[in-house]
mmCIF file of C-alpha atoms and ligand atoms in Angstrom:
data_model
loop_
_atom_site.group_PDB
_atom_site.id
_atom_site.type_symbol
_atom_site.label_atom_id
_atom_site.label_comp_id
_atom_site.label_asym_id
_atom_site.label_seq_id
_atom_site.Cartn_x
_atom_site.Cartn_y
_atom_site.Cartn_z
ATOM 1 C CA UNK M 1 75.118 -124.111 214.940
ATOM 2 C CA UNK M 2 74.903 -121.942 212.343
ATOM 3 C CA UNK M 3 72.975 -121.462 209.140
ATOM 4 C CA UNK M 4 73.407 -123.811 206.749
ATOM 5 C CA UNK M 5 74.338 -121.287 203.958
ATOM 6 C CA UNK M 6 76.815 -120.079 205.871
ATOM 7 C CA UNK M 7 80.424 -119.041 203.548
ATOM 8 C CA UNK M 8 78.579 -120.901 200.768
ATOM 9 C CA UNK M 9 78.942 -120.301 197.402
ATOM 10 C CA UNK M 10 76.174 -119.902 195.427
ATOM 11 C CA UNK M 11 76.202 -121.299 192.422
ATOM 12 C CA UNK M 12 73.492 -122.487 191.102
ATOM 13 C CA UNK M 13 69.336 -123.370 191.929
ATOM 14 C CA UNK M 14 69.751 -127.108 192.149
ATOM 15 C CA UNK M 15 72.482 -126.549 194.460
ATOM 16 C CA UNK M 16 69.552 -125.060 197.498
ATOM 17 C CA UNK M 17 67.093 -127.317 199.023
ATOM 18 C CA UNK M 18 63.904 -126.832 199.460
ATOM 19 C CA UNK M 19 64.817 -125.494 203.278
ATOM 20 C CA UNK M 20 67.186 -123.648 202.417
ATOM 21 C CA UNK M 21 65.288 -121.849 199.742
ATOM 22 C CA UNK M 22 62.683 -121.143 202.710
ATOM 23 C CA UNK M 23 65.424 -119.320 204.730
ATOM 24 C CA UNK M 24 66.056 -116.642 202.048
ATOM 25 C CA UNK M 25 62.832 -115.631 201.562
ATOM 26 C CA UNK M 26 62.051 -115.403 205.765
ATOM 27 C CA UNK M 27 64.964 -113.325 205.670
ATOM 28 C CA UNK M 28 64.093 -111.053 203.380
ATOM 29 C CA UNK M 29 60.856 -110.167 204.235
ATOM 30 C CA UNK M 30 61.981 -109.663 207.664
ATOM 31 C CA UNK M 31 64.509 -107.660 206.661
ATOM 32 C CA UNK M 32 61.519 -105.547 204.172
ATOM 33 C CA UNK M 33 59.958 -105.060 207.570
ATOM 34 C CA UNK M 34 62.608 -104.501 210.160
ATOM 35 C CA UNK M 35 65.868 -102.755 207.660
ATOM 36 C CA UNK M 36 69.373 -103.443 209.828
ATOM 37 C CA UNK M 37 72.342 -101.504 208.966
ATOM 38 C CA UNK M 38 74.331 -103.839 211.269
ATOM 39 C CA UNK M 39 74.314 -107.335 209.233
ATOM 40 C CA UNK M 40 77.114 -106.217 206.679
ATOM 41 C CA UNK M 41 79.731 -103.968 208.566
ATOM 42 C CA UNK M 42 83.306 -104.249 208.157
ATOM 43 C CA UNK M 43 82.455 -106.214 204.871
ATOM 44 C CA UNK M 44 83.544 -105.303 201.838
ATOM 45 C CA UNK M 45 81.910 -107.180 198.978
ATOM 46 C CA UNK M 46 83.429 -107.078 195.084
ATOM 47 C CA UNK M 47 80.416 -106.877 192.769
ATOM 48 C CA UNK M 48 82.463 -109.001 188.937
ATOM 49 C CA UNK M 49 80.378 -107.866 186.466
ATOM 50 C CA UNK M 50 81.859 -108.851 183.004
ATOM 51 C CA UNK M 51 78.120 -108.680 180.802
ATOM 52 C CA UNK M 52 76.212 -105.040 181.412
ATOM 53 C CA UNK M 53 74.130 -105.673 184.590
ATOM 54 C CA UNK M 54 71.345 -103.286 186.105
ATOM 55 C CA UNK M 55 68.953 -104.423 188.504
ATOM 56 C CA UNK M 56 71.781 -107.047 189.845
ATOM 57 C CA UNK M 57 74.193 -104.872 190.608
ATOM 58 C CA UNK M 58 72.835 -102.150 191.643
ATOM 59 C CA UNK M 59 70.489 -104.040 193.872
ATOM 60 C CA UNK M 60 72.995 -106.312 195.327
ATOM 61 C CA UNK M 61 75.179 -102.716 195.823
ATOM 62 C CA UNK M 62 72.200 -100.952 197.296
ATOM 63 C CA UNK M 63 72.017 -104.138 199.430
ATOM 64 C CA UNK M 64 75.922 -104.431 201.508
ATOM 65 C CA UNK M 65 75.732 -100.691 201.699
ATOM 66 C CA UNK M 66 72.486 -100.675 203.218
ATOM 67 C CA UNK M 67 73.444 -103.230 205.565
ATOM 68 C CA UNK M 68 76.363 -101.053 206.657
ATOM 69 C CA UNK M 69 79.052 -102.625 203.829
ATOM 70 C CA UNK M 70 81.770 -101.831 201.438
ATOM 71 C CA UNK M 71 81.724 -102.382 197.636
ATOM 72 C CA UNK M 72 84.580 -102.640 195.426
ATOM 73 C CA UNK M 73 84.073 -103.775 191.259
ATOM 74 C CA UNK M 74 83.344 -103.384 188.345
ATOM 75 C CA UNK M 75 80.407 -102.860 185.565
ATOM 76 C CA UNK M 76 83.158 -102.968 181.822
ATOM 77 C CA UNK M 77 85.491 -106.267 182.277
ATOM 78 C CA UNK M 78 87.462 -103.795 179.153
ATOM 79 C CA UNK M 79 88.586 -101.964 181.831
ATOM 80 C CA UNK M 80 90.544 -104.964 183.909
ATOM 81 C CA UNK M 81 93.147 -106.972 183.024
ATOM 82 C CA UNK M 82 91.027 -109.582 181.630
ATOM 83 C CA UNK M 83 91.593 -106.994 178.527
ATOM 84 C CA UNK M 84 95.311 -108.456 178.769
ATOM 85 C CA UNK M 85 94.739 -111.626 178.758
ATOM 86 C CA UNK M 86 94.489 -112.447 182.743
ATOM 87 C CA UNK M 87 92.814 -115.543 183.201
ATOM 88 C CA UNK M 88 89.079 -116.073 184.962
ATOM 89 C CA UNK M 89 90.868 -118.377 187.823
ATOM 90 C CA UNK M 90 93.449 -115.958 188.635
ATOM 91 C CA UNK M 91 91.064 -112.525 188.705
ATOM 92 C CA UNK M 92 89.450 -114.634 190.710
ATOM 93 C CA UNK M 93 92.206 -115.029 192.641
ATOM 94 C CA UNK M 94 93.883 -112.218 193.594
ATOM 95 C CA UNK M 95 90.094 -110.109 193.938
ATOM 96 C CA UNK M 96 89.457 -113.164 196.994
ATOM 97 C CA UNK M 97 92.153 -111.808 198.616
ATOM 98 C CA UNK M 98 91.094 -108.485 198.847
ATOM 99 C CA UNK M 99 87.557 -109.079 200.118
ATOM 100 C CA UNK M 100 84.826 -110.851 201.863
ATOM 101 C CA UNK M 101 82.589 -112.683 198.785
ATOM 102 C CA UNK M 102 82.101 -111.965 194.608
ATOM 103 C CA UNK M 103 79.701 -111.773 192.987
ATOM 104 C CA UNK M 104 80.003 -112.385 189.561
ATOM 105 C CA UNK M 105 78.129 -111.787 186.773
ATOM 106 C CA UNK M 106 79.754 -113.530 183.586
ATOM 107 C CA UNK M 107 79.027 -115.086 180.065
ATOM 108 C CA UNK M 108 80.152 -117.817 179.924
ATOM 109 C CA UNK M 109 78.093 -120.582 181.214
ATOM 110 C CA UNK M 110 79.746 -122.371 184.143
ATOM 111 C CA UNK M 111 81.637 -119.694 184.482
ATOM 112 C CA UNK M 112 80.391 -118.814 187.879
ATOM 113 C CA UNK M 113 81.142 -122.717 189.526
ATOM 114 C CA UNK M 114 85.215 -122.280 188.159
ATOM 115 C CA UNK M 115 85.824 -119.098 189.743
ATOM 116 C CA UNK M 116 84.329 -121.251 193.385
ATOM 117 C CA UNK M 117 87.435 -123.480 192.566
ATOM 118 C CA UNK M 118 90.046 -120.563 192.728
ATOM 119 C CA UNK M 119 87.530 -118.078 195.452
ATOM 120 C CA UNK M 120 88.736 -117.748 199.006
ATOM 121 C CA UNK M 121 85.512 -116.416 199.684
ATOM 122 C CA UNK M 122 81.882 -117.211 198.654
ATOM 123 C CA UNK M 123 80.778 -116.402 194.953
ATOM 124 C CA UNK M 124 77.754 -115.414 194.647
ATOM 125 C CA UNK M 125 76.563 -116.023 190.285
ATOM 126 C CA UNK M 126 74.804 -113.118 189.573
ATOM 127 C CA UNK M 127 74.471 -114.462 186.314
ATOM 128 C CA UNK M 128 76.292 -117.334 183.526
ATOM 129 C CA UNK M 129 75.621 -117.312 179.870
ATOM 130 C CA UNK M 130 71.718 -119.155 179.819
ATOM 131 C CA UNK M 131 72.657 -121.085 182.186
ATOM 132 C CA UNK M 132 71.805 -119.600 186.354
ATOM 133 C CA UNK M 133 70.353 -116.895 188.068
ATOM 134 C CA UNK M 134 70.752 -117.702 191.358
ATOM 135 C CA UNK M 135 69.726 -114.933 193.393
ATOM 136 C CA UNK M 136 67.412 -113.834 190.900
ATOM 137 C CA UNK M 137 65.129 -116.850 191.789
ATOM 138 C CA UNK M 138 64.897 -116.312 195.336
ATOM 139 C CA UNK M 139 63.951 -112.060 194.868
ATOM 140 C CA UNK M 140 61.335 -114.267 192.363
ATOM 141 C CA UNK M 141 60.326 -116.958 195.430
ATOM 142 C CA UNK M 142 60.388 -114.001 197.976
ATOM 143 C CA UNK M 143 57.998 -112.193 194.772
ATOM 144 C CA UNK M 144 55.423 -115.080 195.001
ATOM 145 C CA UNK M 145 55.241 -115.947 198.636
ATOM 146 C CA UNK M 146 54.581 -111.933 199.297
ATOM 147 C CA UNK M 147 52.057 -111.765 196.197
ATOM 148 C CA UNK M 148 50.561 -115.407 197.008
ATOM 149 C CA UNK M 149 51.338 -115.898 201.086
ATOM 150 C CA UNK M 150 52.752 -119.366 199.832
ATOM 151 C CA UNK M 151 54.956 -121.321 197.339
ATOM 152 C CA UNK M 152 53.001 -124.319 197.230
ATOM 153 C CA UNK M 153 50.961 -126.005 194.196
ATOM 154 C CA UNK M 154 51.329 -122.809 192.820
ATOM 155 C CA UNK M 155 50.323 -122.651 189.261
ATOM 156 C CA UNK M 156 53.154 -121.113 186.876
ATOM 157 C CA UNK M 157 52.657 -119.406 183.373
ATOM 158 C CA UNK M 158 56.331 -118.914 181.809
ATOM 159 C CA UNK M 159 56.641 -117.079 177.927
ATOM 160 C CA UNK M 160 59.472 -115.747 176.100
ATOM 161 C CA UNK M 161 63.029 -117.371 175.718
ATOM 162 C CA UNK M 162 62.449 -120.569 177.418
ATOM 163 C CA UNK M 163 65.718 -122.202 175.968
ATOM 164 C CA UNK M 164 67.607 -118.677 176.658
ATOM 165 C CA UNK M 165 65.927 -117.562 179.737
ATOM 166 C CA UNK M 166 68.249 -118.700 182.978
ATOM 167 C CA UNK M 167 65.638 -117.089 185.027
ATOM 168 C CA UNK M 168 63.317 -119.495 184.051
ATOM 169 C CA UNK M 169 65.462 -122.254 184.009
ATOM 170 C CA UNK M 170 66.345 -121.366 187.783
ATOM 171 C CA UNK M 171 62.705 -120.426 189.074
ATOM 172 C CA UNK M 172 61.338 -124.004 186.999
ATOM 173 C CA UNK M 173 64.283 -125.460 189.137
ATOM 174 C CA UNK M 174 62.933 -124.410 192.509
ATOM 175 C CA UNK M 175 59.935 -124.746 192.410
ATOM 176 C CA UNK M 176 59.953 -128.095 191.554
ATOM 177 C CA UNK M 177 59.997 -128.641 194.559
ATOM 178 C CA UNK M 178 57.143 -126.459 195.713
ATOM 179 C CA UNK M 179 54.600 -129.102 193.863
ATOM 180 C CA UNK M 180 54.222 -126.182 191.012
ATOM 181 C CA UNK M 181 52.289 -126.527 187.691
ATOM 182 C CA UNK M 182 53.684 -124.720 184.315
ATOM 183 C CA UNK M 183 52.514 -123.699 181.736
ATOM 184 C CA UNK M 184 55.268 -122.700 178.564
ATOM 185 C CA UNK M 185 54.504 -120.321 175.960
ATOM 186 C CA UNK M 186 56.435 -118.939 173.637
ATOM 187 C CA UNK M 187 58.242 -119.529 170.085
ATOM 188 C CA UNK M 188 59.174 -123.117 169.651
ATOM 189 C CA UNK M 189 62.242 -121.865 168.240
ATOM 190 C CA UNK M 190 62.741 -120.595 172.234
ATOM 191 C CA UNK M 191 61.521 -124.343 174.121
ATOM 192 C CA UNK M 192 62.728 -124.752 177.649
ATOM 193 C CA UNK M 193 65.301 -127.242 177.267
ATOM 194 C CA UNK M 194 64.755 -131.320 176.807
ATOM 195 C CA UNK M 195 67.094 -131.397 180.195
ATOM 196 C CA UNK M 196 64.513 -128.738 181.951
ATOM 197 C CA UNK M 197 61.887 -131.224 180.645
ATOM 198 C CA UNK M 198 62.898 -134.246 182.168
ATOM 199 C CA UNK M 199 63.743 -133.039 185.228
ATOM 200 C CA UNK M 200 60.263 -132.365 185.851
ATOM 201 C CA UNK M 201 59.942 -135.408 184.639
ATOM 202 C CA UNK M 202 61.419 -137.224 186.999
ATOM 203 C CA UNK M 203 59.976 -134.874 189.582
ATOM 204 C CA UNK M 204 56.062 -135.573 189.196
ATOM 205 C CA UNK M 205 55.740 -131.950 187.757
ATOM 206 C CA UNK M 206 53.577 -130.915 185.238
ATOM 207 C CA UNK M 207 53.820 -128.800 182.281
ATOM 208 C CA UNK M 208 52.005 -128.276 179.610
ATOM 209 C CA UNK M 209 52.713 -126.531 175.822
ATOM 210 C CA UNK M 210 50.071 -123.469 175.436
ATOM 211 C CA UNK M 211 50.513 -121.551 171.751
ATOM 212 C CA UNK M 212 49.576 -118.469 173.644
ATOM 213 C CA UNK M 213 48.975 -116.268 176.718
ATOM 214 C CA UNK M 214 45.353 -115.824 175.912
ATOM 215 C CA UNK M 215 45.306 -119.491 176.750
ATOM 216 C CA UNK M 216 46.394 -119.953 179.832
ATOM 217 C CA UNK M 217 45.249 -116.472 181.698
ATOM 218 C CA UNK M 218 42.506 -118.274 183.181
ATOM 219 C CA UNK M 219 43.853 -120.798 184.665
ATOM 220 C CA UNK M 220 47.746 -119.475 186.468
ATOM 221 C CA UNK M 221 48.325 -117.398 189.829
ATOM 222 C CA UNK M 222 51.694 -115.815 187.716
ATOM 223 C CA UNK M 223 52.350 -115.632 184.498
ATOM 224 C CA UNK M 224 55.752 -115.106 184.314
ATOM 225 C CA UNK M 225 56.943 -113.013 181.121
ATOM 226 C CA UNK M 226 60.555 -112.544 179.667
ATOM 227 C CA UNK M 227 62.480 -110.821 176.833
ATOM 228 C CA UNK M 228 63.544 -112.584 173.523
ATOM 229 C CA UNK M 229 67.226 -111.891 173.849
ATOM 230 C CA UNK M 230 68.757 -109.872 171.292
ATOM 231 C CA UNK M 231 71.966 -110.472 172.253
ATOM 232 C CA UNK M 232 71.740 -115.057 172.098
ATOM 233 C CA UNK M 233 70.454 -114.349 168.367
ATOM 234 C CA UNK M 234 71.467 -112.648 164.223
ATOM 235 C CA UNK M 235 69.741 -110.632 163.656
ATOM 236 C CA UNK M 236 67.822 -111.639 160.873
ATOM 237 C CA UNK M 237 66.344 -114.869 163.378
ATOM 238 C CA UNK M 238 65.939 -111.750 166.747
ATOM 239 C CA UNK M 239 63.693 -110.360 164.095
ATOM 240 C CA UNK M 240 61.512 -112.797 162.913
ATOM 241 C CA UNK M 241 60.485 -113.594 166.548
ATOM 242 C CA UNK M 242 60.586 -110.796 168.401
ATOM 243 C CA UNK M 243 56.721 -109.513 168.565
ATOM 244 C CA UNK M 244 55.498 -112.798 168.346
ATOM 245 C CA UNK M 245 55.116 -113.019 172.817
ATOM 246 C CA UNK M 246 53.765 -109.283 174.138
ATOM 247 C CA UNK M 247 50.675 -109.050 176.744
ATOM 248 C CA UNK M 248 48.211 -106.020 176.628
ATOM 249 C CA UNK M 249 45.894 -105.134 178.810
ATOM 250 C CA UNK M 250 42.710 -106.733 177.006
ATOM 251 C CA UNK M 251 44.276 -110.161 177.348
ATOM 252 C CA UNK M 252 44.051 -109.855 181.259
ATOM 253 C CA UNK M 253 39.787 -109.408 181.422
ATOM 254 C CA UNK M 254 39.279 -113.547 182.780
ATOM 255 C CA UNK M 255 42.729 -113.508 184.696
ATOM 256 C CA UNK M 256 42.221 -114.478 188.744
ATOM 257 C CA UNK M 257 41.580 -111.441 190.295
ATOM 258 C CA UNK M 258 45.061 -112.812 192.998
ATOM 259 C CA UNK M 259 47.196 -113.185 189.694
ATOM 260 C CA UNK M 260 50.422 -111.712 189.471
ATOM 261 C CA UNK M 261 52.628 -110.342 186.125
ATOM 262 C CA UNK M 262 56.365 -110.752 186.384
ATOM 263 C CA UNK M 263 59.134 -109.757 184.865
ATOM 264 C CA UNK M 264 63.204 -110.207 185.554
ATOM 265 C CA UNK M 265 63.257 -106.840 183.755
ATOM 266 C CA UNK M 266 64.632 -105.237 181.206
ATOM 267 C CA UNK M 267 61.271 -105.561 178.878
ATOM 268 C CA UNK M 268 61.503 -103.863 175.764
ATOM 269 C CA UNK M 269 58.540 -104.501 173.957
ATOM 270 C CA UNK M 270 56.654 -107.987 175.292
ATOM 271 C CA UNK M 271 54.603 -105.884 177.783
ATOM 272 C CA UNK M 272 52.921 -103.151 176.727
ATOM 273 C CA UNK M 273 52.867 -99.830 179.315
ATOM 274 C CA UNK M 274 48.971 -100.467 179.727
ATOM 275 C CA UNK M 275 50.010 -103.695 181.775
ATOM 276 C CA UNK M 276 51.321 -101.667 183.939
ATOM 277 C CA UNK M 277 48.657 -99.614 185.597
ATOM 278 C CA UNK M 278 46.102 -103.019 185.662
ATOM 279 C CA UNK M 279 46.325 -104.523 189.632
ATOM 280 C CA UNK M 280 48.250 -107.617 187.959
ATOM 281 C CA UNK M 281 51.602 -105.680 186.901
ATOM 282 C CA UNK M 282 54.107 -106.905 190.017
ATOM 283 C CA UNK M 283 56.875 -106.504 187.777
ATOM 284 C CA UNK M 284 58.864 -102.716 189.140
ATOM 285 C CA UNK M 285 58.054 -104.455 193.448
ATOM 286 C CA UNK M 286 59.606 -107.615 192.397
ATOM 287 C CA UNK M 287 63.090 -105.932 190.691
ATOM 288 C CA UNK M 288 62.595 -103.794 194.559
ATOM 289 C CA UNK M 289 62.610 -107.496 196.118
ATOM 290 C CA UNK M 290 66.228 -107.559 194.355
ATOM 291 C CA UNK M 291 67.389 -105.525 197.432
ATOM 292 C CA UNK M 292 65.658 -107.804 200.078
ATOM 293 C CA UNK M 293 66.468 -110.824 198.549
ATOM 294 C CA UNK M 294 70.115 -110.210 198.300
ATOM 295 C CA UNK M 295 70.067 -108.454 201.603
ATOM 296 C CA UNK M 296 69.328 -111.443 203.323
ATOM 297 C CA UNK M 297 71.897 -113.780 200.816
ATOM 298 C CA UNK M 298 74.477 -112.123 201.596
ATOM 299 C CA UNK M 299 73.880 -111.666 204.852
ATOM 300 C CA UNK M 300 73.376 -115.966 205.166
ATOM 301 C CA UNK M 301 76.607 -116.460 203.709
ATOM 302 C CA UNK M 302 78.081 -113.833 205.338
ATOM 303 C CA UNK M 303 76.824 -114.821 209.428
ATOM 304 C CA UNK M 304 76.985 -117.625 210.842
ATOM 305 C CA UNK M 305 73.326 -116.872 212.536
ATOM 306 C CA UNK M 306 71.315 -113.777 211.537
HETATM 307 N N1 CP X 1 67.261 -109.431 186.038
HETATM 308 C C1 CP X 1 67.973 -108.749 186.086
HETATM 309 O O1 CP X 1 69.591 -109.746 185.635
HETATM 310 O O2 CP X 1 68.738 -107.380 185.421
HETATM 311 P P1 CP X 1 69.991 -107.404 185.058
HETATM 312 O O3 CP X 1 70.769 -107.876 184.297
HETATM 313 O O4 CP X 1 69.527 -105.671 185.331
HETATM 314 O O5 CP X 1 70.682 -107.282 186.369
#
């Protein structure tokens, strides 16, 4: 029987069942422990990035090449015929006729879903505006499992930009299938969107809105820091908000021994560099895990069995 992700578009975390997320995490762990070089042999993957990226694009490209596949694509839409007015639908139709899958990042919410309606091959959403970033969530789940030994019943604090942070939205939705408990810490102007709080209420997931990082640290397994996204603000508003929630090493005195700090990166100044040397910092390992999680995802989408 083919695996349940075979030939599926990967658009949004709510499309995933708990078992499908566990399958990606298990496959990533297997590929990290025992690398494979053959799972994408003779496969050509397009990476189409209409928005800047370091980790998502390069870890997908690393994943493809280490599994024996090849990559084409672009990292600047201005170098494509989008600049001449070609629609996303036509761009996707054409690229899907050349390749076996398309990894796409786009500034507009819903762009990946639209692309999936015009693509002959699976679309993998590499982030669509402030909406979803499912491959980030899968690598986050893999990292949670690696550091905590489980996904069930974790206590997680999300800090920073909870309004525009697509990684926060995707991860909160994913963990709501595993009985998590949440703390939300951030400026009022960047609070978690109502629709997400309503989803958590419907699933009976407990969340507490806290005003400082220090007050939540003794109670949590995971501190998930995020950047205030300058590109989504006007400059005056950004200057008012930035720097309000900054983590320093001296704030970690009362952390549980198992507590790990994650961040989807890039960071600006929300984690001071003195945190990097503490045993709680795990964000660079998290970014490295992006290769294994994306290897798992691509392998499952492009092979009946892995
Ligand atoms: N975490 C993440 O999406 O990083 P990039 O923007 O560098 O891809």
